[in-house]
XYZ file of C-alpha atoms in Angstrom:
691
model
C 30.949 27.535 -25.666
C 27.320 26.375 -25.945
C 24.588 27.097 -28.459
C 20.793 27.038 -28.048
C 18.666 25.180 -30.592
C 14.905 24.919 -30.938
C 13.511 21.386 -30.520
C 9.871 20.340 -30.515
C 8.717 19.185 -27.074
C 5.733 16.827 -27.445
C 5.106 16.920 -23.686
C 4.320 20.653 -23.676
C 3.507 21.424 -27.317
C 6.202 24.094 -27.238
C 9.425 24.703 -29.095
C 12.048 24.420 -26.373
C 15.434 26.093 -26.553
C 17.856 23.307 -25.738
C 21.512 23.848 -24.882
C 23.795 21.991 -27.281
C 27.544 21.837 -27.758
C 29.072 24.461 -30.018
C 29.546 21.759 -32.677
C 25.791 21.101 -32.960
C 24.932 23.924 -35.385
C 27.853 23.003 -37.610
C 26.867 19.340 -37.737
C 23.228 20.264 -38.433
C 24.314 22.485 -41.338
C 26.398 19.706 -42.881
C 24.120 16.742 -42.115
C 21.001 18.388 -43.529
C 22.705 20.255 -46.377
C 22.108 19.752 -50.111
C 25.767 19.080 -50.884
C 25.250 15.345 -51.476
C 22.195 16.034 -53.625
C 24.173 18.503 -55.760
C 27.090 16.116 -56.172
C 24.664 13.407 -57.324
C 23.040 15.813 -59.812
C 24.735 14.419 -62.905
C 22.844 16.674 -65.316
C 23.894 19.814 -63.421
C 27.511 18.700 -63.134
C 27.854 17.678 -66.769
C 26.306 20.939 -68.013
C 28.584 23.032 -65.785
C 31.641 21.108 -67.000
C 30.663 21.606 -70.647
C 30.008 25.308 -70.071
C 33.297 25.817 -68.235
C 35.275 24.042 -70.969
C 33.643 26.243 -73.605
C 34.333 29.446 -71.610
C 38.012 28.549 -71.126
C 38.350 27.825 -74.867
C 36.840 31.215 -75.760
C 39.253 33.069 -73.469
C 42.253 31.077 -74.711
C 41.243 31.711 -78.316
C 41.660 35.433 -77.617
C 45.251 34.812 -76.513
C 44.461 35.536 -72.838
C 45.223 33.649 -69.675
C 42.096 32.137 -68.171
C 41.647 33.470 -64.631
C 38.514 32.130 -62.942
C 36.494 33.514 -60.043
C 34.293 30.789 -58.521
C 31.770 32.302 -56.059
C 30.169 29.841 -53.653
C 32.652 27.107 -54.471
C 31.386 24.585 -51.883
C 33.506 21.486 -52.475
C 35.672 23.269 -55.053
C 34.186 21.078 -57.788
C 33.652 23.843 -60.359
C 37.152 25.249 -59.808
C 38.647 21.813 -60.358
C 36.619 21.530 -63.548
C 38.034 24.883 -64.678
C 41.653 23.903 -64.052
C 41.078 20.552 -65.790
C 39.659 22.501 -68.742
C 42.885 24.545 -69.002
C 42.291 27.540 -66.716
C 45.539 29.102 -65.542
C 44.330 29.992 -62.057
C 41.151 29.904 -59.951
C 40.030 32.004 -57.009
C 37.400 29.949 -55.172
C 35.287 31.879 -52.660
C 33.374 30.125 -49.868
C 31.919 31.959 -46.856
C 31.084 28.875 -44.716
C 34.363 28.054 -42.956
C 33.877 24.290 -42.466
C 33.032 24.037 -46.160
C 36.028 26.191 -47.134
C 38.278 23.938 -45.038
C 36.830 20.877 -46.775
C 37.405 22.508 -50.185
C 41.079 23.027 -49.306
C 41.420 19.315 -48.518
C 39.519 18.237 -51.650
C 41.565 20.518 -53.903
C 44.812 19.203 -52.395
C 43.673 15.585 -52.672
C 43.008 16.076 -56.380
C 46.379 17.744 -56.997
C 45.202 21.307 -57.710
C 46.675 23.138 -54.726
C 48.997 25.259 -56.905
C 46.187 26.319 -59.239
C 43.263 26.986 -56.883
C 43.163 29.426 -53.982
C 40.329 28.964 -51.484
C 39.163 32.308 -50.039
C 37.078 31.968 -46.885
C 35.061 35.183 -47.228
C 31.789 36.470 -48.560
C 32.416 37.556 -52.150
C 31.550 41.169 -51.293
C 34.530 41.196 -48.897
C 37.078 39.914 -51.428
C 39.804 42.380 -52.371
C 41.813 42.711 -55.606
C 45.396 43.931 -55.947
C 49.013 43.047 -55.090
C 48.124 42.722 -51.387
C 44.584 41.523 -51.955
C 42.858 38.160 -52.041
C 43.031 38.225 -55.850
C 46.070 39.488 -57.737
C 43.925 40.668 -60.625
C 40.355 40.695 -61.835
C 39.089 37.423 -63.312
C 37.962 37.019 -66.900
C 35.760 33.973 -66.237
C 33.005 34.136 -63.618
C 31.665 30.781 -62.427
C 28.949 30.625 -59.795
C 26.371 28.352 -58.263
C 24.377 30.851 -56.191
C 20.914 29.705 -57.171
C 17.906 28.295 -55.388
C 14.516 27.055 -56.572
C 13.405 30.673 -57.098
C 16.720 31.436 -58.898
C 17.538 34.610 -56.937
C 16.593 33.625 -53.372
C 20.178 33.061 -52.199
C 21.263 36.565 -53.129
C 22.537 35.850 -56.631
C 21.698 39.328 -57.959
C 23.605 41.368 -55.309
C 26.555 38.963 -55.574
C 26.716 39.299 -59.370
C 26.219 43.049 -59.118
C 29.205 43.373 -56.775
C 31.386 40.963 -58.748
C 30.938 42.852 -62.021
C 31.773 46.144 -60.328
C 34.768 44.928 -58.354
C 36.058 41.452 -59.168
C 35.815 40.644 -62.895
C 36.801 42.260 -66.180
C 34.235 44.067 -68.297
C 34.385 41.480 -71.084
C 34.329 38.450 -68.810
C 32.813 35.101 -69.684
C 30.198 33.735 -67.301
C 29.096 30.188 -66.510
C 26.152 30.052 -66.500
C 25.862 32.669 -69.221
C 22.202 33.535 -68.690
C 19.081 32.335 -66.923
C 15.411 32.547 -67.914
C 12.414 32.297 -65.582
C 9.278 30.755 -67.105
C 5.675 30.948 -65.928
C 2.385 29.276 -66.757
C -0.947 30.643 -65.554
C -3.334 27.887 -64.429
C -6.570 27.128 -62.661
C -6.126 24.382 -60.073
C -8.551 23.381 -57.349
C -5.860 21.304 -55.695
C -3.179 24.001 -55.624
C -5.596 26.827 -54.799
C -6.671 24.886 -51.705
C -3.183 25.590 -50.328
C -3.631 29.351 -50.658
C -6.509 30.169 -48.294
C -9.475 28.755 -46.428
C -12.294 27.891 -48.817
C -16.019 27.499 -48.071
C -16.981 23.987 -46.966
C -20.234 22.263 -46.146
C -21.029 20.508 -42.879
C -24.442 18.930 -43.115
C -26.765 21.688 -44.274
C -24.413 24.446 -43.121
C -21.729 26.277 -45.083
C -18.622 27.334 -43.190
C -17.077 30.383 -44.864
C -13.669 32.055 -44.418
C -12.982 35.469 -42.951
C -13.614 38.018 -45.784
C -10.233 39.650 -45.097
C -8.589 36.370 -46.018
C -10.141 36.237 -49.483
C -8.501 39.546 -50.444
C -5.175 38.915 -48.666
C -2.014 38.582 -50.770
C -1.030 35.578 -48.661
C 2.310 34.310 -47.438
C 5.250 36.204 -48.997
C 7.477 33.143 -49.367
C 7.505 31.002 -52.477
C 5.952 27.539 -52.386
C 8.664 25.224 -53.707
C 7.668 21.662 -54.586
C 8.481 18.767 -56.879
C 6.012 19.942 -59.526
C 6.561 16.765 -61.534
C 4.445 15.009 -58.888
C 1.452 17.276 -59.622
C -0.048 15.604 -62.720
C -1.384 17.825 -65.530
C -4.869 16.481 -64.778
C -4.758 18.503 -61.535
C -4.633 21.887 -63.274
C -6.144 23.665 -66.275
C -3.649 25.763 -68.290
C -4.804 29.308 -69.049
C -1.591 30.302 -70.837
C 1.300 28.810 -72.698
C 4.625 28.549 -70.867
C 5.841 32.163 -70.960
C 9.429 33.459 -70.649
C 9.032 36.167 -67.982
C 12.488 37.213 -66.813
C 15.927 36.852 -68.345
C 19.255 37.848 -66.810
C 22.626 37.842 -68.610
C 25.341 36.990 -66.091
C 28.188 37.991 -68.437
C 27.110 41.645 -68.220
C 26.634 43.977 -65.253
C 23.650 42.785 -63.203
C 21.269 44.976 -61.222
C 19.573 43.912 -57.989
C 17.154 46.857 -58.119
C 13.416 46.067 -58.017
C 11.930 45.493 -61.444
C 8.555 44.867 -63.074
C 8.134 42.765 -66.233
C 4.872 42.061 -68.059
C 3.744 39.447 -70.570
C 0.603 40.094 -72.631
C -1.183 37.049 -74.086
C -4.598 35.655 -75.099
C -6.058 33.278 -72.514
C -5.582 29.695 -73.626
C -8.915 28.682 -72.089
C -11.682 29.896 -69.822
C -11.447 29.550 -66.057
C -10.301 31.134 -62.816
C -6.733 32.413 -62.940
C -5.448 31.328 -59.523
C -1.915 30.025 -59.653
C 1.350 30.597 -61.501
C 3.627 27.594 -62.027
C 7.218 28.701 -62.489
C 10.689 27.344 -63.111
C 13.922 28.427 -64.776
C 16.679 27.218 -66.999
C 20.289 28.209 -67.538
C 22.235 28.591 -70.780
C 25.780 27.569 -69.957
C 27.122 29.162 -73.151
C 26.257 32.320 -75.166
C 24.782 30.276 -78.024
C 22.343 28.454 -75.744
C 23.483 25.002 -76.848
C 24.196 23.789 -73.310
C 21.007 24.075 -71.266
C 20.347 23.021 -67.686
C 16.577 23.088 -67.177
C 14.386 22.880 -64.084
C 11.229 22.229 -66.126
C 8.902 19.600 -64.608
C 8.881 16.183 -66.212
C 5.459 16.604 -67.849
C 6.839 19.387 -70.084
C 9.382 17.021 -71.650
C 8.836 14.773 -74.702
C 10.459 11.908 -72.743
C 9.482 12.335 -69.073
C 11.440 9.216 -68.113
C 14.645 11.148 -68.932
C 13.790 13.859 -66.415
C 16.914 14.723 -64.333
C 15.758 14.467 -60.714
C 17.130 16.923 -58.167
C 15.982 18.184 -54.787
C 18.217 21.246 -54.306
C 16.411 22.947 -57.223
C 12.701 22.259 -57.653
C 9.848 24.301 -59.121
C 7.765 27.167 -57.758
C 4.066 27.692 -57.158
C 2.887 31.295 -56.760
C -0.638 32.060 -55.596
C -2.179 35.168 -57.109
C -3.460 37.738 -54.573
C -6.995 37.403 -55.971
C -8.359 34.870 -58.440
C -9.677 36.365 -61.663
C -12.009 34.792 -64.216
C -10.696 34.843 -67.776
C -12.398 33.862 -71.019
C -10.690 31.960 -73.807
C -9.079 34.446 -76.197
C -9.315 37.354 -73.744
C -6.122 39.414 -73.592
C -4.456 39.131 -70.201
C -1.396 40.735 -68.625
C 0.734 38.676 -66.260
C 3.226 40.748 -64.291
C 6.374 39.495 -62.608
C 8.036 41.684 -59.999
C 11.296 41.019 -58.228
C 13.504 42.603 -55.625
C 16.998 41.421 -54.771
C 15.875 38.119 -53.225
C 12.365 37.156 -54.365
C 9.812 37.053 -57.175
C 6.028 37.489 -57.176
C 3.243 37.665 -59.741
C 0.045 39.575 -60.396
C -2.580 39.520 -63.133
C -4.782 42.105 -64.823
C -7.204 42.086 -67.736
C -5.659 43.850 -70.714
C -8.599 46.241 -71.112
C -8.155 49.775 -72.383
C -9.820 51.245 -69.302
C -7.187 51.296 -66.595
C -4.850 49.437 -68.919
C -1.873 51.579 -68.011
C -2.182 50.915 -64.275
C 0.387 48.570 -62.809
C 0.340 46.488 -59.627
C 2.617 47.782 -56.882
C 6.212 46.631 -57.031
C 6.350 46.203 -53.253
C 6.500 42.620 -52.042
C 3.095 41.173 -51.050
C 2.523 40.527 -47.360
C -0.170 38.781 -45.346
C -2.656 41.233 -43.834
C -5.251 38.745 -42.524
C -2.819 36.872 -40.206
C -4.258 33.508 -41.285
C -1.220 32.869 -43.503
C 1.008 33.374 -40.468
C -0.965 30.789 -38.483
C -1.701 28.150 -41.137
C 0.971 26.744 -43.440
C 0.122 25.895 -47.045
C -0.190 22.149 -46.332
C -2.400 23.065 -43.379
C -4.707 25.088 -45.640
C -4.903 22.031 -47.896
C -5.758 19.853 -44.922
C -8.520 22.167 -43.683
C -9.937 22.359 -47.219
C -9.916 18.583 -47.799
C -13.620 17.612 -48.055
C -13.028 13.865 -47.626
C -11.042 14.442 -44.465
C -13.687 16.843 -43.168
C -16.396 14.250 -43.816
C -14.577 11.636 -41.732
C -14.289 13.977 -38.751
C -17.928 15.060 -39.078
C -19.109 11.455 -39.297
C -17.107 10.605 -36.183
C -18.377 13.660 -34.299
C -21.974 12.747 -35.139
C -21.556 9.549 -33.124
C -20.357 11.289 -29.946
C -21.821 14.825 -29.799
C -25.054 15.107 -27.790
C -27.305 18.076 -26.967
C -25.788 18.166 -23.461
C -22.155 17.760 -24.613
C -19.544 20.142 -23.240
C -16.723 19.935 -25.778
C -13.112 21.057 -25.519
C -10.923 21.113 -28.625
C -7.146 20.805 -28.273
C -5.581 21.448 -31.686
C -4.025 24.548 -33.231
C -6.275 26.486 -35.612
C -8.812 23.687 -35.931
C -12.325 23.810 -37.376
C -13.508 20.903 -35.204
C -15.091 23.271 -32.633
C -17.285 24.736 -35.390
C -18.295 21.241 -36.508
C -19.166 20.277 -32.918
C -21.332 23.398 -32.529
C -23.147 22.776 -35.828
C -23.834 19.198 -34.706
C -25.624 20.460 -31.609
C -23.122 20.458 -28.728
C -24.344 22.359 -25.646
C -21.067 24.241 -25.147
C -17.809 24.303 -27.085
C -14.396 25.575 -25.974
C -11.211 25.620 -28.035
C -7.617 26.197 -26.952
C -5.250 28.259 -29.084
C -1.530 28.427 -28.384
C -0.972 32.065 -29.393
C -2.654 35.431 -29.517
C -2.474 35.470 -33.304
C -4.104 32.058 -33.611
C -6.881 33.178 -31.270
C -7.531 36.268 -33.413
C -7.665 34.208 -36.620
C -10.156 31.753 -35.131
C -12.326 34.547 -33.729
C -12.456 36.119 -37.198
C -13.592 32.825 -38.720
C -16.299 32.578 -36.050
C -17.399 36.144 -36.744
C -17.630 35.435 -40.484
C -20.033 32.599 -39.662
C -22.098 34.557 -37.089
C -20.777 32.316 -34.319
C -19.161 34.950 -32.087
C -19.903 34.058 -28.476
C -21.170 30.569 -29.272
C -17.678 29.043 -29.104
C -15.246 30.188 -26.424
C -11.737 30.675 -27.825
C -9.182 30.474 -25.016
C -5.581 31.555 -25.463
C -4.204 28.997 -23.073
C -2.231 25.805 -22.702
C -4.064 22.895 -21.046
C -2.040 23.149 -17.845
C -3.113 26.778 -17.469
C -6.855 26.076 -17.524
C -8.815 26.784 -14.378
C -12.366 25.900 -13.388
C -13.322 29.499 -14.174
C -11.983 29.086 -17.723
C -14.604 26.416 -18.350
C -17.432 27.991 -16.402
C -17.038 25.421 -13.602
C -18.187 22.678 -15.982
C -16.614 19.294 -16.607
C -15.661 18.341 -20.138
C -17.724 15.479 -21.536
C -16.144 15.393 -25.015
C -12.434 16.073 -25.644
C -11.606 16.454 -29.327
C -8.513 17.053 -31.441
C -7.324 16.292 -34.961
C -4.628 16.422 -33.528
C -2.517 19.154 -35.139
C 0.075 21.408 -33.526
C 2.248 24.017 -35.211
C 5.361 22.930 -33.302
C 5.156 19.312 -34.489
C 8.003 18.352 -36.790
C 7.754 14.565 -36.737
C 4.511 12.550 -36.811
C 4.635 11.502 -33.153
C 5.103 15.076 -31.933
C 1.319 15.404 -32.145
C 1.170 13.080 -29.151
C 1.013 16.402 -27.317
C -2.719 15.721 -27.480
C -2.143 12.727 -25.189
C -0.161 14.837 -22.743
C -2.901 17.476 -22.849
C -5.514 14.821 -22.116
C -3.420 13.700 -19.126
C -3.006 17.244 -17.774
C -6.746 17.832 -18.191
C -7.789 14.667 -16.354
C -9.190 16.668 -13.435
C -11.377 18.693 -15.821
C -12.857 15.653 -17.574
C -16.040 13.773 -16.715
C -15.608 10.194 -15.512
C -17.306 8.971 -18.700
C -15.571 11.458 -21.007
C -15.485 10.630 -24.711
C -12.168 11.310 -26.428
C -11.702 11.802 -30.162
C -9.441 10.439 -31.451
C -9.626 7.572 -28.993
C -6.189 6.245 -29.935
C -3.319 6.485 -32.401
C -1.016 3.994 -34.083
C 2.553 4.471 -35.214
C 2.923 2.693 -38.546
C 5.979 1.750 -40.557
C 6.939 0.287 -43.914
C 10.382 -0.525 -45.385
C 10.832 1.613 -48.494
C 12.597 1.767 -51.826
C 12.907 5.400 -52.917
C 13.235 6.152 -56.590
C 15.403 9.227 -55.994
C 15.154 10.538 -52.419
C 17.947 8.217 -51.287
C 20.440 10.459 -53.113
C 20.256 13.170 -50.438
C 21.953 10.818 -47.941
C 24.126 8.716 -50.258
C 27.925 9.111 -50.472
C 29.252 10.250 -53.825
C 32.901 9.174 -53.855
C 33.776 10.507 -57.292
C 32.046 13.343 -59.151
C 32.874 13.974 -62.822
C 36.208 12.244 -62.227
C 37.128 14.239 -59.100
C 37.588 12.620 -55.695
C 35.076 14.216 -53.300
C 35.255 11.514 -50.631
C 36.342 14.176 -48.128
C 32.819 15.586 -48.427
C 31.305 12.135 -47.905
C 33.359 11.695 -44.745
C 32.387 15.161 -43.534
C 28.658 14.492 -44.019
C 28.873 11.059 -42.395
C 30.729 12.495 -39.420
C 27.969 15.054 -38.929
C 25.284 12.400 -39.310
C 27.055 10.237 -36.739
C 27.087 13.186 -34.343
C 23.357 12.542 -33.820
C 21.336 12.649 -37.001
C 21.970 9.074 -38.187
C 20.096 7.848 -35.110
C 17.035 9.966 -35.864
C 14.268 9.999 -38.435
C 13.750 13.126 -40.506
C 10.557 14.689 -41.909
C 9.777 14.545 -45.636
C 6.571 15.120 -47.662
C 6.625 11.715 -49.322
C 3.898 12.575 -51.861
C 6.658 14.491 -53.664
C 9.009 11.492 -53.785
C 7.981 8.332 -55.682
C 8.640 5.227 -53.633
C 7.616 1.601 -53.142
C 6.767 -0.261 -49.966
C 8.732 -3.517 -49.880
C 6.360 -4.936 -47.254
C 2.819 -4.304 -46.151
C 2.471 -1.450 -43.619
C 2.611 -2.529 -39.996
C 1.284 -0.923 -36.813
C 4.230 -1.025 -34.433
C 2.953 1.061 -31.512
C -0.463 2.039 -30.197
C -1.233 4.988 -27.922
C -4.566 4.850 -26.048
C -5.767 8.410 -25.459
C -8.547 7.129 -23.194
C -5.824 6.404 -20.657
C -3.260 8.789 -19.223
C 0.304 8.894 -20.499
C 2.123 6.099 -18.649
C 5.116 6.812 -16.458
C 7.105 3.841 -17.748
C 8.886 3.552 -21.083
C 6.742 1.811 -23.713
C 8.693 -0.606 -25.891
C 7.913 -2.421 -29.103
C 10.140 -4.911 -30.887
C 9.691 -7.165 -33.862
C 10.508 -7.576 -37.521
C 8.901 -6.966 -40.889
C 9.403 -9.535 -43.643
C 10.073 -8.021 -47.073
C 7.647 -9.486 -49.568
C 8.666 -7.405 -52.602
C 11.887 -7.290 -54.593
C 13.807 -4.035 -54.509
C 16.515 -1.961 -52.881
C 15.623 -0.999 -49.328
C 16.829 2.513 -48.504
C 15.093 3.021 -45.183
C 11.821 3.019 -43.290
C 8.851 5.398 -43.531
C 6.860 6.123 -40.364
C 3.555 7.914 -39.811
C 0.605 8.145 -37.446
C -2.921 6.841 -37.960
C -5.578 8.372 -35.694
C -8.547 6.224 -34.727
C -11.405 8.669 -34.257
C -13.857 5.937 -33.296
C -13.872 2.147 -33.450
C -14.503 2.219 -37.201
C -13.393 5.663 -38.446
C -9.681 6.476 -38.832
C -7.619 9.228 -40.423
C -4.086 8.632 -41.660
C -1.235 11.132 -41.851
C 0.621 8.658 -44.050
C -0.745 6.351 -46.717
C -4.086 7.400 -48.185
C -4.694 3.806 -49.330
C -2.818 0.493 -49.134
C 0.143 0.096 -51.534
C -0.770 -1.536 -54.840
C 0.528 -4.921 -55.917
C 3.858 -3.419 -57.012
C 4.176 -1.522 -53.723
C 3.562 1.948 -55.182
C 2.381 4.363 -52.498
C 0.042 7.343 -52.330
C 0.751 9.649 -49.405
C -1.208 12.333 -47.637
C -0.081 15.714 -49.032
C -1.069 17.494 -45.810
C 1.535 16.156 -43.384
C 5.176 15.206 -43.544
C 6.056 11.610 -42.849
C 9.222 10.484 -41.075
C 12.036 8.689 -42.888
C 14.766 6.697 -41.196
C 17.542 6.183 -43.752
C 19.815 3.166 -43.522
C 23.529 3.951 -43.662
C 23.717 1.667 -46.717
C 20.903 0.354 -48.925
C 20.474 -3.377 -49.267
C 18.760 -5.679 -51.735
C 15.565 -7.579 -51.087
C 14.910 -10.595 -53.280
C 11.213 -10.432 -52.419
C 11.161 -14.091 -51.388
C 10.464 -13.469 -47.678
C 14.130 -14.202 -46.913
C 14.876 -10.631 -45.809
C 13.420 -8.525 -43.033
C 13.816 -5.316 -41.065
C 14.076 -5.739 -37.317
C 12.818 -2.807 -35.283
C 13.248 -1.706 -31.697
C 11.191 1.277 -30.531
C 11.014 2.920 -27.132
C 8.544 5.699 -26.348
C 9.969 7.941 -23.630
C 7.070 9.476 -21.634
C 9.387 11.964 -19.925
C 10.369 13.600 -23.217
C 7.765 12.456 -25.756
C 10.541 11.135 -28.002
C 10.682 7.719 -29.636
C 14.121 6.146 -29.642
C 14.347 3.853 -32.628
C 16.646 1.365 -34.250
C 16.115 -0.529 -37.495
C 18.391 -3.370 -38.600
C 18.191 -5.224 -41.916
C 18.785 -8.931 -41.763
C 17.462 -12.441 -42.443
C 13.732 -12.965 -42.057
C 12.233 -13.858 -38.697
C 8.724 -14.141 -37.306
C 7.057 -10.733 -36.800
C 6.154 -9.840 -33.232
C 4.918 -6.676 -31.584
C 4.724 -5.637 -27.977
């Protein structure tokens, strides 16, 4: 049996459906899962263990047997904690069969086979009774069904069903309760991710489509490592407010709900964004707390427990609202069974009883379905815009016929403002074409720029009015790009368009470089590191399972990560390891590059970061990686607009920083597929070369 999986194709700019073996999906699920991250989350594991011990003691103190229901058991870790704490029996439910099979092996390896029953079902399918999956209802409910938004993995419906069908009315629950917190802020940086903002190009102002300014935006939560957004990047307009509390030891409802907090504005400004996170009380008294609060809320930020499976949330308000210090404001949280959202109103008497709709907000302008949040940030970045405009000024002439090849780009507008004779832009979808036409209409540019819903290979002479292109431009940016080099689709487009280009065509960017740097990650390494033992339990079966899935393919590939969210140090200066000349066609032969990078800084090398730099002209470049060179200690600042690629080593290794260690690289660009086959090997230092 085969399965079809979507893979970015840099040669066509499309997402191809590739036939894979039936094992591929399974290995992807395991290799890219958060299981390793959770097992390395010492704070989470310790708090669960303390909460479970306390729950078992409370049940035993009532003279009852402790019967545990563990929903979403994963490795079986929480069930093993329960038995170790004195539970008489555990029913451990896991719907993902490969994970349930692994839990059986882990439970047996740790000697708990007679005390823990693994049930490979969804919890709503579990039966109770003499012939059922459970002999009786449980009196302790243990779950780990939470995501960054708390309820996004279906925690509420699962709890609702469990209380009705699987546990006793007076059951203990670990966690006992959860509280969602919110803080209303003004933030130019975060708001730039929400929608297109006005920007200036020379003496012209480019404005967004008016529909966009009143659109509720993308319905999905923006989950990030909020600790990496410093407090200097936002202005608090409220204290941290408890907005939603759910007691898991009592019957839980998944019905839609509206909750409102009324407060005086902490300062004056534009209410734009809600920062949100949650914590869990593992016991009824609230003495055992597992908190997701960002590090800057803590008295000792250095003690912040890092984790990647639970982060923090950013919610963008449907419309920004100006508030004055001391003004009474109402912040409303709504939730359904899987998601949360926020709204804000002035707490005035007139219309004070009106409430925002409880229905989930949806995008009505279509822009939020074309541009991702990082893409909005990229389009709104004034420094980046200035670099493109400065480069365009050097190549656009009054007789220029320009063609833009990038998805949802503003470069065609810049080229028109700078005086190009004609401007065409290619969009890869009907929706993208509509969004761009609305932006043009908002700027009275309808008809001045031709928006073509077409791929480069589909262009005809009629499409371009029988004219040759004198200036080919791109950022480049394509919605199907997952890894930095996938944007080499621009190069393939340039090659396909060769017959439509003037002999002396100018191409922007004129070339690109693939760059690399060996990295020490402060925390990100945990997502790929084996655990071995967790809270005294042998979970090496899980390590072997993950490694097997990585070896299936993933260990030989880089993976995308937004490195601005993950503190790291470069152990060597960045190095250009491949160059792609867009002024020439894509070659037919494989392009190879080999060499080594000497490590000049002391540290533990976990892998290699890779990114693309685009050379717009001879002296103007734009990076999708480092925004500036690493400092003397190797600390890095990364572009927040694009994901970089990370190639993790199977095992970290130490660099003494004395130039005695190096990373040898071997790269091969495959023109037929657009892929880059790569290998990185740590070893003794050698002279750096590059093909």
